[in-house]
Coordinates of C-alpha atoms in Angstrom, one line a residue:
Chain A
X257 CA 4.0 -1.2 9.7
X258 CA 4.7 0.2 13.2
X259 CA 2.9 -2.6 15.0
X260 CA 5.0 -5.5 13.9
X261 CA 6.9 -7.4 16.6
X262 CA 10.1 -6.5 14.8
X263 CA 9.3 -2.8 14.9
X264 CA 8.5 -3.1 18.6
X265 CA 11.8 -4.8 19.2
X266 CA 13.7 -2.1 17.4
X267 CA 11.9 0.6 19.3
X268 CA 12.8 -1.2 22.6
X269 CA 16.4 -1.5 21.4
X270 CA 16.5 2.3 20.9
X271 CA 14.9 2.9 24.2
X272 CA 17.4 0.7 25.9
X273 CA 20.2 2.8 24.4
X274 CA 18.6 6.0 25.5
X275 CA 18.4 4.6 29.1
X276 CA 22.1 3.8 29.0
X277 CA 23.0 7.4 28.1
X278 CA 21.1 8.4 31.3
X279 CA 22.9 5.7 33.3
X280 CA 26.4 6.9 32.1
X281 CA 25.4 10.5 33.0
X282 CA 24.1 9.3 36.4
X283 CA 27.4 7.5 37.2
X284 CA 29.3 10.7 36.6
X285 CA 26.9 12.8 38.6
X286 CA 26.7 10.5 41.6
X287 CA 30.5 9.9 41.6
X288 CA 31.0 13.7 41.6
X289 CA 28.5 14.2 44.3
X290 CA 29.7 11.4 46.5
X291 CA 33.4 12.5 46.3
X292 CA 32.9 16.2 46.4
X293 CA 29.9 16.7 48.6
X294 CA 29.9 13.6 50.8
X295 CA 33.6 13.1 50.6
X296 CA 33.3 9.4 50.3
X297 CA 36.8 8.0 49.5
X298 CA 35.7 6.0 46.5
X299 CA 38.0 5.5 43.4
X300 CA 36.6 8.4 41.3
X301 CA 38.9 8.0 38.3
X302 CA 38.0 4.3 38.0
X303 CA 34.3 5.2 38.2
X304 CA 34.6 8.0 35.6
X305 CA 36.5 5.5 33.4
X306 CA 33.6 3.0 33.7
X307 CA 31.1 5.8 32.8
X308 CA 33.3 6.5 29.8
X309 CA 33.3 2.9 28.8
X310 CA 29.6 2.7 29.2
X311 CA 29.1 5.7 26.9
X312 CA 31.7 4.3 24.4
X313 CA 30.0 0.9 24.0
X314 CA 26.6 2.5 23.9
X315 CA 27.8 4.6 20.9
X316 CA 29.0 1.4 19.2
X317 CA 25.7 -0.3 19.8
X318 CA 23.8 2.7 18.6
X319 CA 25.8 2.8 15.4
X320 CA 25.3 -0.9 14.9
X321 CA 21.5 -0.6 15.5
X322 CA 21.3 2.3 13.0
X323 CA 23.2 0.3 10.5
X324 CA 21.1 -2.8 10.7
X325 CA 17.8 -0.9 10.7
X326 CA 18.9 1.3 7.8
X327 CA 18.6 -1.4 5.1
X328 CA 15.5 -2.1 3.2
X329 CA 15.1 -5.6 4.6
X330 CA 13.4 -6.1 7.9
X331 CA 15.8 -6.8 10.7
X332 CA 15.5 -10.4 11.9
X333 CA 14.3 -10.5 15.5
X334 CA 17.2 -12.8 16.4
X335 CA 19.8 -10.1 15.5
X336 CA 18.1 -7.6 17.7
X337 CA 17.7 -10.1 20.5
X338 CA 21.4 -11.1 20.3
X339 CA 22.5 -7.5 20.5
X340 CA 20.2 -6.9 23.4
X341 CA 21.7 -9.9 25.3
X342 CA 25.2 -8.7 24.6
X343 CA 24.4 -5.2 25.8
X344 CA 22.9 -6.5 29.1
X345 CA 26.0 -8.7 29.7
X346 CA 28.2 -5.6 29.1
X347 CA 26.0 -3.7 31.5
X348 CA 26.3 -6.3 34.2
X349 CA 30.1 -6.3 33.9
X350 CA 30.2 -2.5 34.0
X351 CA 27.9 -2.5 37.1
X352 CA 30.1 -5.2 38.7
X353 CA 33.2 -3.1 38.2
X354 CA 31.3 0.0 39.4
X355 CA 30.3 -1.8 42.6
X356 CA 33.8 -3.2 43.1
X357 CA 35.4 0.2 43.0
X358 CA 32.8 1.7 45.3
X359 CA 32.6 -0.6 48.3
X360 CA 31.7 -4.0 46.9
X361 CA 29.0 -5.7 48.9
X362 CA 28.8 -2.6 51.1
X363 CA 27.5 -0.5 48.3
X364 CA 23.7 -0.2 48.3
X365 CA 23.9 0.4 44.5
X366 CA 24.3 -3.4 44.4
X367 CA 20.5 -3.6 44.1
X368 CA 20.7 -1.9 40.7
X369 CA 21.4 -5.4 39.4
X370 CA 17.7 -5.9 39.7
X371 CA 16.9 -3.3 37.1
X372 CA 19.0 -5.2 34.6
X373 CA 17.1 -8.3 35.4
X374 CA 13.8 -6.7 34.7
X375 CA 15.0 -5.3 31.4
X376 CA 16.4 -8.8 30.5
X377 CA 13.1 -10.3 31.5
X378 CA 11.3 -8.0 29.1
X379 CA 13.7 -8.0 26.2
X380 CA 15.0 -11.5 26.1
X381 CA 13.6 -15.0 26.0
X382 CA 13.2 -16.8 29.3
X383 CA 16.3 -18.9 28.8
X384 CA 18.5 -15.9 27.9
X385 CA 17.1 -13.9 30.8
X386 CA 18.0 -16.7 33.3
X387 CA 21.5 -16.9 31.7
X388 CA 21.9 -13.1 32.4
X389 CA 20.6 -13.7 36.0
X390 CA 23.3 -16.4 36.4
X391 CA 25.9 -14.0 35.1
X392 CA 24.7 -11.3 37.5
X393 CA 24.8 -13.6 40.5
X394 CA 28.3 -14.9 39.5
X395 CA 29.6 -11.3 39.2
X396 CA 28.2 -10.4 42.7
X397 CA 29.5 -13.6 44.2
X398 CA 32.9 -13.0 42.6
X399 CA 33.1 -9.5 43.9
X400 CA 32.0 -10.6 47.4
X401 CA 34.3 -13.7 47.6
X402 CA 37.4 -12.0 46.0
X403 CA 37.1 -9.0 48.3
X404 CA 36.4 -11.2 51.3
X405 CA 39.3 -13.4 50.6
X406 CA 41.6 -10.5 49.9
X407 CA 42.4 -11.6 46.4
X408 CA 41.4 -8.2 45.2
X409 CA 41.6 -5.0 47.2
X410 CA 38.5 -3.7 48.9
X411 CA 37.6 -0.1 48.3
X412 CA 36.1 1.1 51.5
X413 CA 33.2 3.5 51.6
X414 CA 34.9 5.2 54.6
X415 CA 33.1 6.5 57.6
X416 CA 29.6 5.7 56.1
X417 CA 30.0 2.0 56.5
X418 CA 31.6 -0.2 59.1
X419 CA 35.2 -0.8 58.2
X420 CA 34.9 -4.5 58.3
X421 CA 31.5 -5.2 56.7
X422 CA 33.1 -6.8 53.6
X423 CA 35.0 -9.1 56.0
X424 CA 31.8 -10.2 57.8
X425 CA 31.0 -13.6 56.4
X426 CA 27.4 -13.5 57.6
X427 CA 26.8 -10.1 56.1
X428 CA 28.5 -11.1 52.8
X429 CA 26.6 -14.3 52.6
X430 CA 23.3 -12.7 53.5
X431 CA 23.6 -9.9 51.0
X432 CA 24.7 -12.3 48.3
X433 CA 21.9 -14.7 49.0
X434 CA 19.1 -12.1 49.2
X435 CA 20.3 -10.4 46.1
X436 CA 20.7 -13.6 44.2
X437 CA 17.2 -14.8 45.1
X438 CA 15.8 -11.4 44.3
X439 CA 17.5 -11.5 41.0
X440 CA 16.1 -14.9 40.1
X441 CA 12.6 -14.0 41.3
X442 CA 12.7 -10.8 39.3
X443 CA 13.7 -12.6 36.2
X444 CA 11.0 -15.2 36.8
X445 CA 8.3 -12.6 37.2
X446 CA 9.4 -10.4 34.4
X447 CA 9.7 -13.2 31.9
X448 CA 6.3 -14.6 33.0
X449 CA 4.6 -11.4 32.4
X450 CA 6.4 -10.6 29.2
X451 CA 5.9 -14.0 27.7
X452 CA 2.2 -13.8 28.4
X453 CA 2.2 -10.4 26.7
X454 CA 4.2 -11.8 23.8
X455 CA 1.8 -14.7 23.4
X456 CA -1.0 -12.2 23.2
X457 CA 0.9 -10.2 20.7
X458 CA 1.4 -13.3 18.6
X459 CA -2.2 -14.2 18.8
X460 CA -3.2 -10.7 17.7
X461 CA -0.8 -10.9 14.8
X462 CA -2.3 -14.3 13.8
X463 CA -5.8 -12.9 14.0
X464 CA -4.7 -9.9 12.0
X465 CA -3.2 -12.1 9.3
X466 CA -6.4 -14.2 9.2
X467 CA -8.5 -11.0 8.8
X468 CA -6.2 -9.8 6.0
X469 CA -6.6 -13.2 4.3
X470 CA -10.3 -13.2 4.7
X471 CA -10.5 -9.7 3.4
X472 CA -8.6 -10.9 0.4
X473 CA -10.9 -13.8 -0.1
X474 CA -13.8 -11.4 0.1
X475 CA -12.2 -9.1 -2.4
X476 CA -11.6 -12.0 -4.8
X477 CA -15.2 -13.0 -4.4
X478 CA -16.4 -9.5 -5.1
X479 CA -14.0 -9.3 -8.1
X480 CA -15.4 -12.5 -9.6
X481 CA -19.0 -11.6 -9.1
X482 CA -18.5 -8.1 -10.4
X483 CA -16.6 -9.5 -13.4
X484 CA -19.5 -11.8 -14.2
X485 CA -22.0 -9.0 -13.8
X486 CA -19.9 -6.8 -16.1
X487 CA -20.1 -9.5 -18.8
X488 CA -23.9 -9.5 -18.8
X489 CA -24.0 -5.7 -18.7
X490 CA -21.7 -5.4 -21.6
X491 CA -24.0 -7.7 -23.6
X492 CA -27.0 -5.7 -22.5
X493 CA -25.5 -2.5 -23.6
X494 CA -24.1 -3.9 -26.8
X495 CA -27.6 -4.9 -27.7
X496 CA -29.3 -1.6 -26.7
X497 CA -26.8 0.7 -28.3
X498 CA -27.4 -0.2 -31.9
X499 CA -31.2 0.2 -31.3
X500 CA -30.9 3.6 -29.7
X501 CA -28.5 4.8 -32.2
X502 CA -30.8 3.8 -35.0
X503 CA -28.5 1.2 -36.6
X504 CA -31.4 -1.2 -36.8
X505 CA -33.7 1.3 -38.3
X506 CA -35.9 4.1 -37.0
X507 CA -37.5 3.5 -33.6
X508 CA -40.8 5.2 -32.7
X509 CA -40.2 7.9 -30.0
X510 CA -42.3 6.2 -27.3
X511 CA -40.3 3.0 -27.6
X512 CA -37.0 4.9 -28.0
X513 CA -37.7 6.7 -24.8
X514 CA -37.9 3.6 -22.7
X515 CA -35.1 1.8 -24.4
X516 CA -32.9 4.8 -24.0
X517 CA -33.7 4.9 -20.3
X518 CA -32.8 1.2 -20.0
X519 CA -29.6 1.9 -21.8
X520 CA -28.7 4.8 -19.6
X521 CA -29.3 2.8 -16.5
X522 CA -27.1 0.0 -17.8
X523 CA -24.5 2.6 -18.4
X524 CA -24.7 3.8 -14.8
X525 CA -24.4 0.3 -13.6
X526 CA -21.5 -0.4 -15.9
X527 CA -19.7 2.7 -14.5
X528 CA -20.3 1.4 -11.0
X529 CA -19.2 -2.1 -11.8
X530 CA -16.0 -0.8 -13.5
X531 CA -15.2 1.2 -10.4
X532 CA -15.8 -1.7 -8.1
X533 CA -13.6 -3.9 -10.3
X534 CA -10.9 -1.3 -10.3
X535 CA -11.0 -0.9 -6.5
X536 CA -11.0 -4.7 -5.9
X537 CA -8.3 -5.2 -8.4
X538 CA -6.2 -2.6 -6.7
X539 CA -6.8 -4.3 -3.3
X540 CA -5.9 -7.7 -4.7
X541 CA -2.8 -6.6 -6.5
X542 CA 0.4 -7.5 -4.8
X543 CA 2.4 -4.7 -6.1
X544 CA 1.7 -1.9 -8.3
X545 CA 4.3 -1.0 -11.0
X546 CA 5.8 2.3 -10.3
X547 CA 7.9 4.6 -12.6
X548 CA 9.2 8.1 -12.3
X549 CA 7.0 10.7 -13.9
X550 CA 6.4 14.5 -13.7
X551 CA 3.6 15.3 -11.4
X552 CA 2.9 18.3 -13.5
X553 CA 2.1 16.0 -16.5
X554 CA -0.2 13.9 -14.5
X555 CA -2.1 16.9 -13.2
X556 CA -2.3 18.4 -16.7
X557 CA -3.8 15.3 -18.3
X558 CA -6.1 14.8 -15.3
X559 CA -7.4 18.4 -15.9
X560 CA -7.8 17.7 -19.6
X561 CA -10.2 14.8 -18.8
X562 CA -12.6 17.0 -16.9
X563 CA -12.3 20.2 -19.0
X564 CA -15.1 19.3 -21.3
X565 CA -17.5 18.5 -18.4
X566 CA -16.3 21.7 -16.5
X567 CA -17.0 23.8 -19.6
X568 CA -20.6 22.6 -19.9
X569 CA -21.2 24.0 -16.4
X570 CA -19.0 27.1 -17.1
X571 CA -16.7 26.0 -14.4
X572 CA -13.1 27.4 -14.5
X573 CA -10.3 25.2 -13.4
X574 CA -7.3 27.1 -12.0
X575 CA -3.9 25.4 -11.9
X576 CA -1.0 26.5 -9.7
X577 CA 1.9 24.1 -10.0
X578 CA 5.2 24.8 -8.2
X579 CA 8.0 25.1 -10.7
X580 CA 10.0 22.7 -8.6
X581 CA 7.2 20.1 -8.3
X582 CA 9.2 17.8 -10.4
X583 CA 9.4 14.0 -10.5
X584 CA 7.7 11.5 -8.3
X585 CA 7.8 7.8 -8.4
X586 CA 4.5 6.1 -8.6
X587 CA 1.9 4.4 -10.7
X588 CA 1.2 7.3 -13.0
X589 CA -2.1 5.9 -14.5
X590 CA -3.5 5.5 -10.9
X591 CA -2.3 8.9 -9.7
X592 CA -3.6 10.6 -12.8
X593 CA -6.9 8.8 -12.5
X594 CA -7.2 9.7 -8.8
X595 CA -6.6 13.4 -9.5
X596 CA -9.0 13.2 -12.4
X597 CA -11.7 11.6 -10.2
X598 CA -11.2 14.2 -7.5
X599 CA -11.6 16.9 -10.1
X600 CA -14.6 15.2 -11.6
X601 CA -16.2 15.2 -8.1
X602 CA -15.5 18.9 -7.8
X603 CA -17.1 19.5 -11.1
X604 CA -20.0 17.4 -10.3
X605 CA -20.7 19.1 -7.0
X606 CA -20.0 22.6 -8.0
X607 CA -22.6 25.1 -9.1
X608 CA -22.7 26.4 -12.6
X609 CA -20.1 29.1 -13.1
X610 CA -18.1 27.8 -10.2
X611 CA -14.3 27.7 -9.7
X612 CA -12.0 24.8 -9.0
X613 CA -8.4 25.2 -8.0
X614 CA -5.8 22.6 -8.2
X615 CA -2.5 23.4 -6.5
X616 CA 0.7 21.3 -6.4
X617 CA 3.2 22.2 -3.8
X618 CA 6.8 21.0 -3.6
X619 CA 7.4 19.9 0.0
X620 CA 10.9 18.4 -0.5
X621 CA 10.5 14.7 0.2
X622 CA 6.8 14.9 -0.6
X623 CA 4.4 16.6 -3.0
X624 CA 1.1 18.1 -1.9
X625 CA -1.8 18.1 -4.4
X626 CA -4.8 20.1 -3.3
X627 CA -8.1 20.3 -5.1
X628 CA -10.4 22.9 -3.9
X629 CA -13.9 23.8 -5.0
X630 CA -16.7 26.0 -3.8
X631 CA -19.4 23.4 -4.3
X632 CA -22.0 22.0 -2.1
X633 CA -19.5 20.7 0.5
X634 CA -20.0 17.9 2.9
X635 CA -22.0 17.9 6.2
X636 CA -19.5 18.0 9.0
X637 CA -20.5 14.8 10.7
X638 CA -20.3 12.9 7.4
X639 CA -16.7 13.9 6.6
X640 CA -15.1 11.0 8.4
X641 CA -17.2 8.5 6.4
X642 CA -16.7 9.8 2.9
X643 CA -13.7 7.5 2.3
X644 CA -15.8 4.5 3.2
X645 CA -16.7 2.2 0.3
X646 CA -20.1 3.0 -1.1
X647 CA -20.6 5.9 1.2
X648 CA -22.1 9.0 -0.4
X649 CA -22.9 12.2 1.6
X650 CA -26.6 12.9 2.0
X651 CA -26.4 16.2 0.1
X652 CA -24.3 14.6 -2.7
X653 CA -27.0 12.0 -3.1
X654 CA -29.7 14.7 -3.2
X655 CA -27.7 16.7 -5.8
X656 CA -26.8 13.8 -8.0
X657 CA -28.6 10.6 -8.1
X658 CA -25.9 8.7 -9.9
X659 CA -22.6 8.1 -8.2
X660 CA -20.8 5.0 -7.2
X661 CA -19.6 6.0 -3.7
X662 CA -16.3 4.4 -4.7
X663 CA -14.3 7.4 -6.0
X664 CA -12.9 8.4 -2.7
X665 CA -12.2 4.9 -1.5
X666 CA -10.3 4.4 -4.7
X667 CA -8.4 7.6 -4.1
X668 CA -7.5 6.5 -0.6
X669 CA -6.4 3.1 -1.8
X670 CA -4.2 4.7 -4.4
X671 CA -2.6 7.2 -2.1
X672 CA -2.1 4.6 0.6
X673 CA -0.5 2.2 -1.8
X674 CA 2.0 5.0 -2.5
X675 CA 2.7 5.5 1.2
X676 CA 1.0 8.9 1.1
X677 CA -2.0 10.4 2.9
X678 CA -5.2 12.0 1.9
X679 CA -7.7 14.1 3.8
X680 CA -10.7 16.3 3.3
X681 CA -11.6 19.6 4.6
X682 CA -15.1 20.8 3.9
X683 CA -17.9 23.1 4.9
X684 CA -21.4 22.3 3.8
X685 CA -22.5 24.9 1.3
X686 CA -19.1 26.5 1.1
X687 CA -16.9 24.0 -0.7
X688 CA -14.5 21.1 -0.3
X689 CA -10.7 20.8 -0.4
X690 CA -9.2 17.4 -0.9
X691 CA -5.5 17.2 -0.2
X692 CA -3.2 14.3 -1.0
X693 CA 0.4 14.1 0.0
X694 CA 2.6 11.7 -2.0
X695 CA 6.1 10.8 -1.2
X696 CA 8.6 11.3 -4.0
X697 CA 10.0 7.9 -3.4
X698 CA 7.4 5.5 -2.0
X699 CA 8.7 3.0 0.4
X700 CA 8.8 -0.6 -0.9
X701 CA 6.7 -3.4 0.3
X702 CA 3.4 -1.5 0.9
X703 CA 1.4 -4.3 -0.5
X704 CA -1.1 -6.2 1.5
X705 CA -2.5 -9.5 0.3
X706 CA -1.4 -12.2 -2.1
X707 CA -3.4 -13.0 -5.2
X708 CA -3.8 -11.6 -8.6
X709 CA -1.0 -9.7 -10.2
X710 CA -2.3 -6.8 -12.2
X711 CA 0.1 -4.5 -13.9
X712 CA -1.8 -1.5 -15.0
X713 CA -4.7 0.6 -14.0
X714 CA -7.7 0.3 -16.1
X715 CA -8.9 3.8 -16.6
X716 CA -12.1 4.5 -14.8
X717 CA -14.0 7.8 -14.8
X718 CA -17.4 8.3 -13.5
X719 CA -19.6 9.2 -16.3
X720 CA -17.2 8.5 -19.1
X721 CA -17.7 4.7 -18.9
X722 CA -14.0 3.8 -19.4
X723 CA -13.6 5.6 -22.6
X724 CA -10.2 6.7 -21.6
X725 CA -8.9 3.2 -22.4
X726 CA -5.7 4.1 -24.1
X727 CA -4.2 6.4 -21.6
X728 CA -0.7 5.1 -21.1
X729 CA 2.0 5.8 -18.6
X730 CA 5.1 7.2 -20.2
Chain U
X352 CA -14.9 0.6 -50.4
X353 CA -14.8 -1.8 -53.3
X354 CA -16.2 -5.2 -52.8
X355 CA -17.9 -6.3 -49.6
X356 CA -15.2 -6.7 -47.0
X357 CA -15.4 -9.8 -44.8
X358 CA -15.2 -9.6 -41.0
X359 CA -15.0 -12.6 -38.7
X360 CA -16.2 -12.3 -35.1
X361 CA -14.9 -14.8 -32.7
X362 CA -16.6 -14.5 -29.3
X363 CA -18.3 -16.9 -26.9
X364 CA -21.0 -14.4 -25.9
X365 CA -23.8 -14.9 -28.5
X366 CA -25.5 -11.7 -27.6
X367 CA -22.4 -9.6 -28.0
X368 CA -21.7 -11.4 -31.3
X369 CA -25.3 -10.6 -32.5
X370 CA -25.0 -7.0 -31.5
X371 CA -21.7 -6.5 -33.3
X372 CA -23.0 -8.4 -36.3
X373 CA -26.0 -6.1 -36.6
X374 CA -23.8 -3.0 -36.4
X375 CA -21.3 -4.2 -38.9
X376 CA -23.9 -5.5 -41.3
X377 CA -25.6 -2.1 -41.3
X378 CA -22.3 -0.9 -42.8
X379 CA -22.5 -3.5 -45.5
X380 CA -19.7 -5.7 -44.2
X381 CA -20.0 -9.4 -44.8
X382 CA -19.9 -10.9 -41.3
X383 CA -19.3 -14.4 -40.2
X384 CA -19.3 -15.5 -36.6
X385 CA -17.7 -18.2 -34.5
X386 CA -18.5 -19.1 -30.9
X387 CA -15.2 -20.8 -30.1
X388 CA -11.5 -20.6 -30.8
X389 CA -11.4 -23.8 -32.9
X390 CA -14.4 -22.7 -34.9
X391 CA -12.9 -19.3 -35.3
X392 CA -9.6 -20.8 -36.7
X393 CA -11.4 -23.1 -39.0
X394 CA -13.6 -20.3 -40.3
X395 CA -10.7 -17.9 -40.7
X396 CA -9.1 -20.4 -43.0
X397 CA -12.2 -21.0 -45.2
X398 CA -13.7 -17.5 -45.2
X399 CA -10.4 -15.6 -45.4
X400 CA -11.7 -12.5 -43.7
X401 CA -10.2 -9.0 -44.1
X402 CA -10.5 -8.5 -40.4
X403 CA -10.9 -10.6 -37.3
X404 CA -12.6 -9.4 -34.1
X405 CA -11.4 -11.7 -31.4
X406 CA -12.5 -11.9 -27.8
X407 CA -9.9 -12.6 -25.1
X408 CA -11.8 -14.3 -22.4
X409 CA -13.2 -17.3 -24.1
X410 CA -13.5 -20.7 -22.5
X411 CA -10.2 -20.9 -20.7
X412 CA -9.8 -17.2 -20.0
X413 CA -7.1 -16.6 -22.5
X414 CA -8.1 -18.7 -25.5
X415 CA -8.2 -15.6 -27.6
X416 CA -4.4 -15.1 -27.1
X417 CA -3.8 -18.6 -28.3
X418 CA -6.0 -18.1 -31.3
X419 CA -4.2 -14.8 -32.2
X420 CA -0.9 -16.6 -32.0
X421 CA -2.1 -19.4 -34.2
X422 CA -3.5 -16.9 -36.7
X423 CA -0.2 -15.1 -36.8
X424 CA 1.6 -18.3 -37.4
X425 CA -0.5 -19.1 -40.4
X426 CA 1.0 -17.9 -43.6
X427 CA -2.3 -17.1 -45.2
X428 CA -3.7 -15.4 -42.2
X429 CA -0.8 -13.6 -40.7
X430 CA -1.6 -10.4 -42.5
X431 CA -5.2 -10.2 -41.4
X432 CA -5.6 -7.5 -38.8
X433 CA -7.0 -8.5 -35.4
X434 CA -9.1 -6.3 -33.2
X435 CA -9.0 -7.9 -29.8
X436 CA -11.9 -7.2 -27.4
X437 CA -11.9 -8.1 -23.8
X438 CA -14.2 -7.8 -20.8
X439 CA -11.4 -6.5 -18.6
X440 CA -8.4 -4.9 -20.1
X441 CA -5.8 -5.6 -17.4
X442 CA -7.1 -8.8 -16.0
X443 CA -4.4 -10.7 -17.8
X444 CA -1.7 -8.1 -17.0
X445 CA -1.1 -7.2 -20.6
X446 CA -1.1 -3.7 -22.0
X447 CA -1.3 -2.8 -25.6
X448 CA 0.8 -5.0 -27.6
X449 CA 1.7 -2.6 -30.4
X450 CA 2.9 -0.2 -27.8
X451 CA 4.7 -2.5 -25.5
X452 CA 6.6 -4.0 -28.3
X453 CA 6.0 -7.7 -27.7
X454 CA 4.1 -8.3 -30.9
X455 CA 5.3 -11.8 -31.3
X456 CA 3.7 -12.8 -28.0
X457 CA 0.3 -11.1 -28.6
X458 CA 0.0 -10.4 -32.3
X459 CA -3.0 -8.2 -32.3
X460 CA -3.4 -4.8 -33.9
X461 CA -5.8 -3.2 -31.5
X462 CA -6.9 -4.1 -28.1
X463 CA -10.2 -2.7 -26.7
X464 CA -12.5 -3.1 -23.8
X465 CA -16.1 -4.2 -24.1
X466 CA -18.7 -2.9 -24.6
X467 CA -17.9 -0.9 -27.6
X468 CA -20.4 1.7 -28.8
X469 CA -21.5 1.1 -32.4
X470 CA -19.7 4.3 -33.5
X471 CA -16.5 3.2 -31.9
X472 CA -16.7 -0.3 -33.3
X473 CA -17.1 1.0 -36.8
X474 CA -14.3 3.6 -36.4
X475 CA -11.9 0.9 -35.2
X476 CA -12.9 -1.5 -38.0
X477 CA -12.6 1.1 -40.7
X478 CA -9.2 2.3 -39.4
X479 CA -7.8 -1.2 -39.3
X480 CA -9.1 -2.0 -42.7
X481 CA -7.6 1.1 -44.1
X482 CA -4.2 0.4 -42.5
X483 CA -4.2 -3.1 -43.9
X484 CA -5.9 -3.1 -47.3
X485 CA -6.5 -6.7 -48.2

C-alpha cells in the first residue's frame, strides 16, 4: 500500500512540513547571527515575527494533514495538491516579507525563491507550478518597484551593501530580470523532470494493475480446472470406497491391495486439489468476513485437530498462552485452519516422541503465535522458498512423499489478508519455528482482486481430506 | 427399521449416483435415482421418499437449491428431510442453513461435501431418518 501515488504524495506533504520547521528555525538563527554577530541593521523583530508566522501556519497545515490522512478513506490527490499549492503560496509571501525587511533586492537571500520553485515543480502540476512562478516574480517585482519608488520604506543592509543599490534602476532591473528568468527556467526544468517521472509512475501502476488482473484470471482458471478435477476425483473415490470397505461383498486380497492403492492415491490427490481450491478461492475472494474471537479458542481447537495424529507418534504438544492474549478480529475459520496446518506440519516432520510448543504472546496491538518443533528442520538455503506455492523442502520430500506444498502458501495468504506477517526460523536437523504476528484489528481494504465472493473457509487439512467440514466460527 | 425406507438420490453425476446407490442398497434401502432437477421433483412426487439426497451443483450450478425450495413448498413433500451434497461447500457462499437460520431460503436438513465415505453416508442417512420418522 505504500507505493501508491497517493501515499507518495502524502509522504511528500509531510516532508514539506518538516522542511518548513527547519526554515523557520533557520530564519531565527540567521537573524540572530546577522544582528548580533555581524551587526547588520535589519529589522530583527519583524523577521522573528515572520519566523513565528511560518511556524504557526506550518502547525496548522500539519494538523490539517494529520486530520485528512487519519480517516479510513484514501485522501484524494487533489486535496493534497491544493494544500501543497496553498503552502507554497504562503511560503512565497513569507519569503517576500522576509526579503523586504532585510534589504529587499540587495539581499542575496532573494535567490531562495528558486528553492520554492523547485519544490513547486516537483509537487504541483505544471500549470500550478507556473502560477506559483508568476506569484514569485510578482512579489519580487513588487518589492523592487515599491522600494525603488519609495512607496514602502527600504530597510538597508548597512555597511555591507552600497547605500543606494535599491535606487539603482539598472541593478534593480537586472536582479529582477535574472531572478525572474531563473525562476521560470527552474520551474520549467523541475516540472519536465517530475512529469516524466510521474508518467513512468503511472505506467508502472498500470502495468501493476494489469498483472494483478492477469493473476486473477489465472487464479480463476486454476479454480475452474481444479474444481472440475475435483468432481471426477469425488466420483472415483465414491466408487472405490464401497469396494474397499466391502460394501459390495468380499474382495480377494490381491485385488483389494491394488484397489486400495488406487483409492489412497485418489485420496492424496483429493487433498491436494482441495488445498489448491482453498488457496485459489482465498486469492479470488474480495474480502474475507471477519469477526472478533478469542485467539485462545482458535489455538485450542487447532491443537485438538492434530492431537490424535500427534498421539500416534507419541508427540507432546505444549501450549503456553498469555492470559491477556484475548480477542482478535479475523476470519476465525482461516486462522484456526492455518494454526492447525502449521501444527500438522510440525507433527508430520517431527520424530516419534518429539515435542511441539505453541506459544501465544500478547504484544498489545498484535498477537504473536509461535509454533516450534524439534523436527527435521529446513535446509538454510531453502527457507526463503518454503512459502512459494508447490515448494517442498528437499528433506521434507524425502521424509514424506505426500504433501501438497501448499500449506505454507496458504498460511502466508491468510496472514497477509489479515495484515499480519509470518516468518520461519529453522535449522536442518534441529527443528523449525514458524511465527505469525496478527494485528488485533486488521486494517480494512486488504483485498486484491475482483471476482468471486466467498464467505467462509472450507476446512482443509492435509491428510484428513476435509473431514472437518462442520467447523464453524462462533 | 420397519418397512423398507425409500431414498431418492438427485445428482447429475451418474457415477456418484451409482456409488451411493450401491452403498444405500447394501443397507436395504429402496433407492430411486434422478439425473436432473425436473426428474427429481417428478420422482419425489410419485415415489414419496423418506429422504432425498440432493446435489447442489447440477446443470446451472445451483439447481439443487431451486429443487430444495420447490420441495419445501410442496405440501406432501415439505416434511421429507433433505441431505444436500455439494462438490464445494462454500462455492455458493452459503454456510449451513440449519445453523445460519435462513431455513426458508435453503430448506435442507444437512449440508455435506462430496465425496462422502460409505460409513459417513450411512450415518447421515440414519440420523436424518431417525430425526424425521416418516
